[in-house]
Each structure stands twice: as structure tokens, then as C-alpha cells.
Short mmCIF file of C-alpha atoms in Angstrom, two decimals:
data_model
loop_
_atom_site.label_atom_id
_atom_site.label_comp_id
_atom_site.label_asym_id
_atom_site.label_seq_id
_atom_site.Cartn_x
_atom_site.Cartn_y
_atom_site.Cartn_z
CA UNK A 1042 -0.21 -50.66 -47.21
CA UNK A 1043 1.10 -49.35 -44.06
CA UNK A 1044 -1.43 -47.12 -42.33
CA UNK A 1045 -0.78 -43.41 -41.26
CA UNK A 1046 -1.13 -44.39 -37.66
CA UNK A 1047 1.34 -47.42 -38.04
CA UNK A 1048 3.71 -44.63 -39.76
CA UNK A 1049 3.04 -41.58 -36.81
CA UNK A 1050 3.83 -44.46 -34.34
CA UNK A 1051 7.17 -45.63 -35.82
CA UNK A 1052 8.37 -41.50 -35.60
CA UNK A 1053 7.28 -41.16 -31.90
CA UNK A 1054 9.08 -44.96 -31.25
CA UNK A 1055 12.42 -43.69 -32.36
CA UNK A 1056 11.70 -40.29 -31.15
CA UNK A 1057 13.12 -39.43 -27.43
CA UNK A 1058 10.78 -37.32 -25.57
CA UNK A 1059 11.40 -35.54 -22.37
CA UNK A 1060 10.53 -36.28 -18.62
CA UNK A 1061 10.57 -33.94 -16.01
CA UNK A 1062 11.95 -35.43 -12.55
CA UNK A 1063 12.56 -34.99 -9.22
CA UNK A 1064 9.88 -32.34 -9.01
CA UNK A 1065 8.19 -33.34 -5.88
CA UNK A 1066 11.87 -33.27 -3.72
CA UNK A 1067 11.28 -29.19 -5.03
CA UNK A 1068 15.20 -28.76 -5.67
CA UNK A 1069 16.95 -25.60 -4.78
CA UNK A 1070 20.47 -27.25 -5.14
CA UNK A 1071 21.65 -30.51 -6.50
CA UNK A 1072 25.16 -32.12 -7.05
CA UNK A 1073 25.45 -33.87 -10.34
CA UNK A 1074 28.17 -35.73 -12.63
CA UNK A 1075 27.92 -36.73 -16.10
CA UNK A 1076 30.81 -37.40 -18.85
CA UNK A 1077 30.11 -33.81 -20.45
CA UNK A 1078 28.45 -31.00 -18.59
CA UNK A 1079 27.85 -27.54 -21.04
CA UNK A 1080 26.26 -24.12 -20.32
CA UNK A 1081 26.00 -23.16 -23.06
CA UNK A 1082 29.75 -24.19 -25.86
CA UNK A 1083 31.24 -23.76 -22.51
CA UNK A 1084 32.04 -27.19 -21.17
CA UNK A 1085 32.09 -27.77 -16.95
CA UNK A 1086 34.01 -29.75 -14.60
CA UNK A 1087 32.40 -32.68 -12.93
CA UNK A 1088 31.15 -33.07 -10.28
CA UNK A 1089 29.36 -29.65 -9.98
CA UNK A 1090 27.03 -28.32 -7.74
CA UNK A 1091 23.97 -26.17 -9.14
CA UNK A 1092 21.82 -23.84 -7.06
CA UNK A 1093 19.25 -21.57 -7.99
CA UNK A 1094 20.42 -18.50 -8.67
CA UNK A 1095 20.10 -14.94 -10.24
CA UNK A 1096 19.34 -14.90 -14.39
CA UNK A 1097 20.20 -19.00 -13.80
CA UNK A 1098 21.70 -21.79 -12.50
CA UNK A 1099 24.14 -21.54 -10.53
CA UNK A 1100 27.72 -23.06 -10.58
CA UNK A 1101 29.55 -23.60 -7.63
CA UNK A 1102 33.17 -22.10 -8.71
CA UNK A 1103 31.96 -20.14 -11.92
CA UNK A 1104 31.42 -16.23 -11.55
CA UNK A 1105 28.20 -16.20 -13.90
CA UNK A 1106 24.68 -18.40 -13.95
CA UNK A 1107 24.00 -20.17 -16.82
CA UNK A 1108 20.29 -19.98 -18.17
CA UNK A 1109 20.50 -23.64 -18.08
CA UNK A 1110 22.92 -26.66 -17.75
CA UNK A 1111 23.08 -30.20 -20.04
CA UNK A 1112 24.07 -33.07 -18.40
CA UNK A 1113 25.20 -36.59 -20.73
CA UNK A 1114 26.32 -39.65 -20.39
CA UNK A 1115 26.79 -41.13 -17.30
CA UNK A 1116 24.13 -38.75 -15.64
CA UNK A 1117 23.87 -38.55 -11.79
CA UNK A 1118 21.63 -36.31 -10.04
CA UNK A 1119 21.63 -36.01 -5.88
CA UNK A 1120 19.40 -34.32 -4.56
CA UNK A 1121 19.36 -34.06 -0.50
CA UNK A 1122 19.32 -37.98 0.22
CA UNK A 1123 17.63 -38.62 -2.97
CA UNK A 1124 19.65 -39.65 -5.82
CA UNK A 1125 19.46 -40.82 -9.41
CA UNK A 1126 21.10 -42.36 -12.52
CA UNK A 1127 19.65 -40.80 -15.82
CA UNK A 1128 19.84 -42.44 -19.42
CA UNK A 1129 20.13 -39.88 -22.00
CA UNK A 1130 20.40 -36.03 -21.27
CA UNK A 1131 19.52 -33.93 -18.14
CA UNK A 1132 18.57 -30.00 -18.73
CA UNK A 1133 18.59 -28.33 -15.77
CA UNK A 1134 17.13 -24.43 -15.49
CA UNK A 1135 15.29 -22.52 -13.18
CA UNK A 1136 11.82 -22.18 -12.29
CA UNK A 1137 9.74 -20.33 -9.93
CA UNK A 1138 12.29 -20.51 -7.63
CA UNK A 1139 13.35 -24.17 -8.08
CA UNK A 1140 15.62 -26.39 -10.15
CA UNK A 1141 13.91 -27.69 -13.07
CA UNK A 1142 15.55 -30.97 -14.42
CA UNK A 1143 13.98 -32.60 -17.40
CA UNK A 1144 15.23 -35.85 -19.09
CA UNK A 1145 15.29 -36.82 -22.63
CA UNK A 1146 15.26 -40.32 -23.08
CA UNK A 1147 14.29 -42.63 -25.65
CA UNK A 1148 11.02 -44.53 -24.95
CA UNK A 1149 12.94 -47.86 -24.80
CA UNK A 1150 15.22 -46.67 -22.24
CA UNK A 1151 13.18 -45.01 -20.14
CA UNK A 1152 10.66 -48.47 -20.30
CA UNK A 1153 12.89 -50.75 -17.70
CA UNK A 1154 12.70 -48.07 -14.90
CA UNK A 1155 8.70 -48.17 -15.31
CA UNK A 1156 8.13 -51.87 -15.54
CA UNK A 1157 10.41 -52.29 -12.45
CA UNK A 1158 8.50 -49.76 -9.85
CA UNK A 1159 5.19 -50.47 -11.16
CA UNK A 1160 5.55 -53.80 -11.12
CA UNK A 1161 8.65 -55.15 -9.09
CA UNK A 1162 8.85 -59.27 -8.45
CA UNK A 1163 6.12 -59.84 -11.01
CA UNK A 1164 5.94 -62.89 -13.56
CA UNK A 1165 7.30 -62.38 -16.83
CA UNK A 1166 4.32 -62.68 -18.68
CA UNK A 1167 2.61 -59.71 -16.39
CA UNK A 1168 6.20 -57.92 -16.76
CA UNK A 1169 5.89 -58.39 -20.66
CA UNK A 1170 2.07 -56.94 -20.63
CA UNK A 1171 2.94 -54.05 -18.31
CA UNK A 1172 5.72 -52.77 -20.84
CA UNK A 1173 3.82 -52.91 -23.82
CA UNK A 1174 0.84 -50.81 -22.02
CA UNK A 1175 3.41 -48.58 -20.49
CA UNK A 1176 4.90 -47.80 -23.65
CA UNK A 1177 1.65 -47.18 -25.16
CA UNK A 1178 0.85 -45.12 -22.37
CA UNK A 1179 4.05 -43.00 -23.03
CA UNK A 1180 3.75 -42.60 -26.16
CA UNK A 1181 -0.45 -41.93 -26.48
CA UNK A 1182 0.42 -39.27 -23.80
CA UNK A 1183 3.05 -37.21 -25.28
CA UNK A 1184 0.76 -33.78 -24.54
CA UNK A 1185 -0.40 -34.62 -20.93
CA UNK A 1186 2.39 -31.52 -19.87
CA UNK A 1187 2.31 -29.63 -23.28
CA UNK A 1188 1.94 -26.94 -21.33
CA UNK A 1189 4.58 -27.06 -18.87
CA UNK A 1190 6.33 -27.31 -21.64
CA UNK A 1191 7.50 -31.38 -21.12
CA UNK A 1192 5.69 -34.35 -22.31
CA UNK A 1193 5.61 -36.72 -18.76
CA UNK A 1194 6.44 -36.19 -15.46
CA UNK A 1195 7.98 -39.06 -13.38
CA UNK A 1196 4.92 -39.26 -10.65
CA UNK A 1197 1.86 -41.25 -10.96
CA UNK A 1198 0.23 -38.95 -12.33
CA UNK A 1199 2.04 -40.08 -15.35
CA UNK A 1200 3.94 -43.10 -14.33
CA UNK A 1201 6.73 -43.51 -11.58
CA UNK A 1202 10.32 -43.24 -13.36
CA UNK A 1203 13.29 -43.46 -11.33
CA UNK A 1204 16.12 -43.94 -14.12
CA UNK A 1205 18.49 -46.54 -13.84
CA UNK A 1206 18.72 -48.50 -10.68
CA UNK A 1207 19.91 -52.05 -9.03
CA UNK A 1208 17.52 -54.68 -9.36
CA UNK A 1209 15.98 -54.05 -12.89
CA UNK A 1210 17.17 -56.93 -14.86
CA UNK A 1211 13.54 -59.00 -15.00
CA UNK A 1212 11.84 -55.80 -16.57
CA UNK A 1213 14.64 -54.76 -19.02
CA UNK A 1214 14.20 -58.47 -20.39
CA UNK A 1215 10.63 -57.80 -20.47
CA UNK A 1216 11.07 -54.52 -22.66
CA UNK A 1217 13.71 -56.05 -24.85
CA UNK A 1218 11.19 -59.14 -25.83
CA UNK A 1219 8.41 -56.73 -26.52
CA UNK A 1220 10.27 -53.43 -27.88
CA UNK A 1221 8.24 -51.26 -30.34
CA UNK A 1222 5.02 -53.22 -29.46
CA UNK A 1223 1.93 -50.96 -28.99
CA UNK A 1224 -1.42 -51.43 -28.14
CA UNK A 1225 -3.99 -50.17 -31.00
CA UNK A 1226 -7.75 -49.75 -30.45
CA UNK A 1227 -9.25 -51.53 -33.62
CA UNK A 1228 -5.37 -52.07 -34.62
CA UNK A 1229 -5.30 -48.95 -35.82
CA UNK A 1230 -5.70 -46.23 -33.57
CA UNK A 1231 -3.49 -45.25 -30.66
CA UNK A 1232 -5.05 -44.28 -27.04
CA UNK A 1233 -3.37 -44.08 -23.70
CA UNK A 1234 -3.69 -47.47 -21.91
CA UNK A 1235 -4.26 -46.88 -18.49
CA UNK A 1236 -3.75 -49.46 -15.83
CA UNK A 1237 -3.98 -49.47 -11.70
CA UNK A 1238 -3.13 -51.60 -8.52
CA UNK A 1239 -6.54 -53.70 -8.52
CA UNK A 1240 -9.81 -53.44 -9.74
CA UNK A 1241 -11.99 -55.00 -7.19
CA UNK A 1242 -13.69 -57.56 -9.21
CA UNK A 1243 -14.23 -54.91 -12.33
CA UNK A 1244 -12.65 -52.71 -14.32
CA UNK A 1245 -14.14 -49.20 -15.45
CA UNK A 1246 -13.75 -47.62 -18.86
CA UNK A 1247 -11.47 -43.84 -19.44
CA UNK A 1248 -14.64 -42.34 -20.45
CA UNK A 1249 -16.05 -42.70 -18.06
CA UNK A 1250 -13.64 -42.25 -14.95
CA UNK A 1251 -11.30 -39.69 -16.64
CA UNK A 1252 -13.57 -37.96 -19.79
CA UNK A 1253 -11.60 -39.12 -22.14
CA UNK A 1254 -10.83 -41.84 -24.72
CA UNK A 1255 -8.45 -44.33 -23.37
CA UNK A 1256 -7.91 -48.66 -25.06
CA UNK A 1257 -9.97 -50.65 -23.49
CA UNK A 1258 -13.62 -50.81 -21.99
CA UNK A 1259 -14.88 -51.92 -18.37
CA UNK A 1260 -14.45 -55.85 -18.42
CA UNK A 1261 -15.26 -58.24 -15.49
CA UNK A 1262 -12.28 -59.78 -13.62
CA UNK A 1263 -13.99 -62.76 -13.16
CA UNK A 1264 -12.67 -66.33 -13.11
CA UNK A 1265 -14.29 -70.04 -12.34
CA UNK A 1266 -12.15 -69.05 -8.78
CA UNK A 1267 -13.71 -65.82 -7.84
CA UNK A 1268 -11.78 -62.35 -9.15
CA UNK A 1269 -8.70 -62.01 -10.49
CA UNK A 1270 -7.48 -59.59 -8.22
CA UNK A 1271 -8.85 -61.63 -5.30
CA UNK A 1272 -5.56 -62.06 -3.72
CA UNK A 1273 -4.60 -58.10 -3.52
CA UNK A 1274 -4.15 -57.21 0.36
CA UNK A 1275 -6.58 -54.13 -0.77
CA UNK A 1276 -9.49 -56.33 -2.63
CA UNK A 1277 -11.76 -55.44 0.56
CA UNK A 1278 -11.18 -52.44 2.89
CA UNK A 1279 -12.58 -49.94 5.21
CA UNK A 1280 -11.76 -46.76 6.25
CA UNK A 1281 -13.55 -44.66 8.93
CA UNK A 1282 -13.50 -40.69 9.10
CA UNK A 1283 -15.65 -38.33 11.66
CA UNK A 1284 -17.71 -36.60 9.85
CA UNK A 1285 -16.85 -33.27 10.92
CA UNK A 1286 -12.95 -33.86 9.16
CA UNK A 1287 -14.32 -34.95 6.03
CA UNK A 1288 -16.61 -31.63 5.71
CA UNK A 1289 -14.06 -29.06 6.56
CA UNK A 1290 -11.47 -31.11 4.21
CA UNK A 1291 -14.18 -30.66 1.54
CA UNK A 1292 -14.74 -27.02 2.44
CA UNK A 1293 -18.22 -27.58 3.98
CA UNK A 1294 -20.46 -27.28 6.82
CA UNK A 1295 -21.00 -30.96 8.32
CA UNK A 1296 -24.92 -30.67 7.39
CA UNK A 1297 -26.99 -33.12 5.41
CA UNK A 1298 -25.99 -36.27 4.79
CA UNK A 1299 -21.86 -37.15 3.92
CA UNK A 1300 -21.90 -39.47 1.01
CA UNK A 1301 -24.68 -40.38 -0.91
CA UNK A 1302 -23.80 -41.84 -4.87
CA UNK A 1303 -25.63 -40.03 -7.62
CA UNK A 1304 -24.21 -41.79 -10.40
CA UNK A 1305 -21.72 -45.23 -10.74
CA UNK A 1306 -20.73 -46.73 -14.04
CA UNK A 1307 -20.69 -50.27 -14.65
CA UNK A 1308 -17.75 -51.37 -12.23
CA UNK A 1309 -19.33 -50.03 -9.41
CA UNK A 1310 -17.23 -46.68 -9.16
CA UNK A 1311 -19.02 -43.45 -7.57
CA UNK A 1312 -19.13 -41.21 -11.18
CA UNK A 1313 -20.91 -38.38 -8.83
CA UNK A 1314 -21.45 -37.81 -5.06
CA UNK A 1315 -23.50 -35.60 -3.13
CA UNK A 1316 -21.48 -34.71 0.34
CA UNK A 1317 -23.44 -32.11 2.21
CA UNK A 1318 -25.16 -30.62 -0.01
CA UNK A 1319 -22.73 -30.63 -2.73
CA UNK A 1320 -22.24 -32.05 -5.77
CA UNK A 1321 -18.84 -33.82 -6.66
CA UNK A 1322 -17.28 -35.95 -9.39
CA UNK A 1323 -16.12 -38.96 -8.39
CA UNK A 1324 -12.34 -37.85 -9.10
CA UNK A 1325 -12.99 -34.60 -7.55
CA UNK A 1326 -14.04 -36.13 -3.83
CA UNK A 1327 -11.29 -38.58 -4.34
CA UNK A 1328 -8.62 -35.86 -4.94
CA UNK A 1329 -9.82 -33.67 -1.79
CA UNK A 1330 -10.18 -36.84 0.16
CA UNK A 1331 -6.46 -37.38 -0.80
CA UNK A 1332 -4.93 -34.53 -0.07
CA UNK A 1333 -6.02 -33.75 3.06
CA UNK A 1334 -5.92 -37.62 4.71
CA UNK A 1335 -3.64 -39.23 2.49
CA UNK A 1336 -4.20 -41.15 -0.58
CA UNK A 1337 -3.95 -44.18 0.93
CA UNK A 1338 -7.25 -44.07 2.88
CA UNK A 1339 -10.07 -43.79 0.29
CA UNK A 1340 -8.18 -46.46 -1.93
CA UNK A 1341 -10.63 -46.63 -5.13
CA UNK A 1342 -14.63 -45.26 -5.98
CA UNK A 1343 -15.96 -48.71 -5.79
CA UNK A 1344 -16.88 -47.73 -2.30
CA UNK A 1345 -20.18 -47.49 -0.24
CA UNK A 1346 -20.47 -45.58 3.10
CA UNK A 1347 -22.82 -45.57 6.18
CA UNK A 1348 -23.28 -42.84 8.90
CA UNK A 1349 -23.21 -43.64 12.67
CA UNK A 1350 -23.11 -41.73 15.66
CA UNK A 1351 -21.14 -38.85 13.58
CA UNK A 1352 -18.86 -41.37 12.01
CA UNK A 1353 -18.63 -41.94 8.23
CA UNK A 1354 -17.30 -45.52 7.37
CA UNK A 1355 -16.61 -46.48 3.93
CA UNK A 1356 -16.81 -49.89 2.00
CA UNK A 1357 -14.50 -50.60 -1.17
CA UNK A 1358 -13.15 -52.60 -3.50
CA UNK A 1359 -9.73 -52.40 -5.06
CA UNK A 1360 -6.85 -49.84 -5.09
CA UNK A 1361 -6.82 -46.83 -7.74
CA UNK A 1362 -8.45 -45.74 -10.90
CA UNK A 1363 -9.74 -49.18 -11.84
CA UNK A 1364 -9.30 -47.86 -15.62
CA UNK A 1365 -7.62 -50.74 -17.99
CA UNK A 1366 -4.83 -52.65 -17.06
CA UNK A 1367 -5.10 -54.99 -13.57
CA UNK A 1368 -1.90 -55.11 -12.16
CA UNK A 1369 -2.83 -57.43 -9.25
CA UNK A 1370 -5.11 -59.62 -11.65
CA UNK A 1371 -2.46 -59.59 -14.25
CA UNK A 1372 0.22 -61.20 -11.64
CA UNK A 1373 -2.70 -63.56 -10.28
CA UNK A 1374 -3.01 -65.01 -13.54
CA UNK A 1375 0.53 -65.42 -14.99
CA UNK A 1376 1.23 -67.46 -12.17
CA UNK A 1377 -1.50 -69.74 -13.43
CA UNK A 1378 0.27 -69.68 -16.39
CA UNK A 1379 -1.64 -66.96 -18.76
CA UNK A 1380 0.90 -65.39 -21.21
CA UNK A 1381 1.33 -61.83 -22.21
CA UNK A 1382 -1.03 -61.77 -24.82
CA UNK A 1383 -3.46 -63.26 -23.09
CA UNK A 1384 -3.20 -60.42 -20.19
CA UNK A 1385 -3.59 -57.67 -22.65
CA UNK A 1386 -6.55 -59.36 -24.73
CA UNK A 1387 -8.48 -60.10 -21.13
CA UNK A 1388 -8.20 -56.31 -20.37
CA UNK A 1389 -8.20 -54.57 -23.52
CA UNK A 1390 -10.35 -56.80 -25.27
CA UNK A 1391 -10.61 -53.73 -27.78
CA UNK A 1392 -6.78 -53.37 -28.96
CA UNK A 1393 -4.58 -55.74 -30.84
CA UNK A 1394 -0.94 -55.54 -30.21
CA UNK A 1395 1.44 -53.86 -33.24
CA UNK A 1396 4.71 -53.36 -33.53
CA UNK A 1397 4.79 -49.40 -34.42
CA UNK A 1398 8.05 -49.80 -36.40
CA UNK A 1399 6.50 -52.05 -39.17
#
């Protein structure tokens, strides 16, 4: 008997869902082609160009905005120097004062672009892993922008999607050879499947990190040579701040001490943080740290940090969340010739793989 999860998961497979892109270039105009362009039963000439303008977008050459413009077929979207080839459909419409393009794409179409810029020049076998948790991902997270009225956004937040572009032949192998697969928790029931650059020696569980339910629990990256993940250029690395910076980029008055751990979970990552008299989550400091000195200085919470002569220098381990899937450990190991499965059962020792169509 086919189980209600198995039968929820073969609707959202064949089901295309919608991404919004190109939100961070924060279009007010944009030149796009496609083999039919409608507001509306009204059909357009390609190219056109599209503005923001009043009650709609606007149409360069048309007297009246349209609430909002389909693009299919063929879709191209430039955007200043930026531009893109879309799969599927394009809406475009206007929103607080910006374009608002959103693609709908089926899930096995939209795949190859993910695989390729999370994961560019990998192995197969760490290409083949990656699509099955990205897919799981995608589809497990259908309601992360429920509100916004979308279901992923094209950013890591979600995961980066940059339609169709050169160079994505080795990951659109990798999604054909694993289409419809899906990671289960128990085989049965479907959680988003996180992954991240590298873990540092550990990975963390979703609970934990994020407060929510997500496949797969912290596991060791151990092997007989050291970690996994050993290899990554950020498996050690230090970053120094004064200590003035980091309080007024937390808000604070520099007084009491900058970083002291009240809580880590069993990979080593800071769960809460006391910075000046403060209390922090872990993801909270790391988001302010972020924003105001780039996200590319505190690389992960499996960090440590010493005072000295009004300098704070921090310790760490690994690059992002550290929550499921190692993508440096993952490469590391299907060059020693580990498979797919293999991948997924060393970091998500809790799932079994399912092909959500059955």
C-alpha cells in the first residue's frame, strides 16, 4: 500500500511551483524576450522593455500599464548587466516600487541550475547526492515565502537559482539519473534537507541551529584520515574585529566582556552568546555580524574568541550552517570513490531515499 506521504509527494513532484528572482538587483526596469508575452488576452511584441509604472507595469510603446506581464518560452530577463534564461513562465508585476518577477518552473527543471552553483566541478556521485537533497529541500519547503505570496526565492536563503546557463551539463546528468528521488526521514516522512559549504569536523542537527525539524541529525565527519571536510580552504580560520565595531554593529556599548558561549550543541556551534551584556542566539549574532562586516568574516558558530588589547579574535571551524548535507566532505569523499548513496546515508543517517512518484 502506497503511503499518504509517498502519494502528497508524487502531487508536489509533478507540480511546478514558483520562484521569485532577481530580487536582490531591486529592478525598476528590465528588457525581456520570450516566444509569447500577454498582459492580460492581449499578446506583446518582443523584445519589450518593462518599467515600473502607475496601476502597473509598464510597456515601452503601449499607452496603458498592465497589472502584470507573462513571459513563456524562450524566457530572457536583463536586468542592468545582469541577465537570465528562465525555464517555464515569468510573471512580472509591481511591488513597493520594484519589478517583481516570479518563475514557475517544474522542480526538475529548475534542479540543474541548483546542482550547478552549489556545487560546480564536483564528482558525480556528490553531484547525484546534492540533487536529490536539493529537491527535497524544494519541495519540503514549499511555505518558506507563503507569505510573500511565492514558495522560494533564488538566494541562499533558499538556494541560489540562476535558470539556464552555459556550463550545466554534469548537474543536468546528475538530476536526470536521480529524478523524483526524495529523501524521507524514517522513509516516510518528508523534511527539508539542509546542507552547507563545510562542517568543520561535525555536523549540527535543524533543531537545534534553526528550531525546526529538518532530515538528518548532527553526525561526525570523521574518517581513518582526519575530517572529511579537511581539505576545505575554510576548515580553520580567523578573523579579528576591534571591539568597539563589533558593539556598535550589535547596537551596544563596548562594556563587559565581547563573546562569551552560553550554550553549544554537539558540533561545537555557539546555540547562545552573551556579547556585552546581552544575550544572543547563535543565528542572531551571526546575522548582525553579517550584515554589518560581511558574511564572509564570521564563516560558521563553531568558533571560539579571545580578547586582547581591545581586539576580539575569533577561532572556527567550517563555512555556514553546518546543518545536514557536507558539501566539501561530500566532494572529499567521492573522489575516494564513495557513491551517492553512500553520501546521503553518511549525512542523513536518518532518511532513506524514495522515489516520490511510486
Amino acid at each position: 500500500m502506497v503511503s499518504f506521504a509517498l502519494l502528497v509527494l508524487g502531487v508536489l513532484g509533478s507540480t511546478p511551483f514558483e520562484v521569485r528572482v532577481l530580487e536582490r538587483e531591486r529592478p525598476v526596469a528590465a528588457t525581456v524576450t520570450a516566444e509569447r508575452l500577454r498582459c492580460g488576452e492581449r499578446s506583446l511584441r518582443a523584445p519589450a522593455v518593462l518599467s515600473v509604472g502607475r496601476g502597473g507595469v509598464a510597456v515601452e510603446g503601449e499607452a496603458e500599464a498592465c497589472p502584470r506581464v507573462v513571459l513563456e518560452g524562450g524566457v530572457t530577463v536583463s536586468v542592468g548587466e545582469v541577465r537570465r534564461r528562465y525555464p517555464g513562465l515569468v510573471t512580472v508585476s509591481v511591488e513597493g516600487g520594484l519589478l517583481r518577477l516570479v518563475n514557475t518552473v517544474d522542480v526538475e527543471a529548475y534542479l540543474p541550475s541548483v546542482v550547478s552553483a552549489e556545487l560546480s566541478g564536483a564528482p558525480s556521485a556528490a553531484l547525484e547526492a546534492q540533487a536529490i537533497v536539493s529537491r527535497t529541500f524544494a519541495l519540503a519547503g514549499r511555505r518558506r515565502h507563503a507569505r510573500e505570496g511565492y514558495h522560494l526565492c533564488d538566494l541562499t536563503h533558499c538556494q541560489w537559482y540562476r535558470g539556464h546557463e552555459p556550463g550545466q551539463e554534469a548537474a543536468e546528468a546528475a538530476v536526470a539519473k536521480t529524478r523524483g528521488q526524495v529523501l524521507l526521514v524514517g522513509g516516510v516522512a518528508l523534511k527539508s534537507a539542509f546542507f552547507h559549504a563545510s562542517c568543520g569536523g561535525h555536523t549540527s542537527a535543524a533543531r537545534d541551529v534553526f528550531g525546526e525539524d529538518g532530515a538528518g541529525p548532527g553526525v561526525s565527519d570523521a574518517t581513518t584520515r582526519g575530517p572529511a571536510c579537511r581539505e576545505a580552504p575554510d576548515f580553520e580560520w580567523t578573523w579579528q574585529v576591534e571591539r568597539g565595531e563589533l558593539a556598535s554593529a550589535l547596537g551596544l556599548e563596548p562594556e563587559g566582556d565581547a563573546f562569551v558561549p552560553l550554550a553549544r550543541d554537539r558540533g561545537g556551534r555557539v546555540l547562545e552568546v552573551l556579547c556585552f551584556g546581552r544575550r544572543f542566539s547563535g543565528a542572531a549574532f551571526a546575522s548582525r555580524v553579517g550584515r554589518a562586516f560581511g558574511w564572509q568574516r564570521l564563516r560558521s558558530l563553531a568558533v571560539t574568541a579571545t580578547e586582547r588589547e581591545g581586539v576580539v579574535s575569533f577561532e572556527g571551524r567550517g563555512a555556514g550552517h553546518g546543518v545536514g548535507f557536507c558539501q566539501r566532505g561530500a566532494q572529499q569523499l567521492a573522489r575516494e570513490g564513495a557513491d551517492a548513496a553512500s553520501l546521503l546515508g553518511r549525512y542523513f543517517p536518518d532518511c532513506r531515499v524514495r522515489q516520490a512518484e511510486e
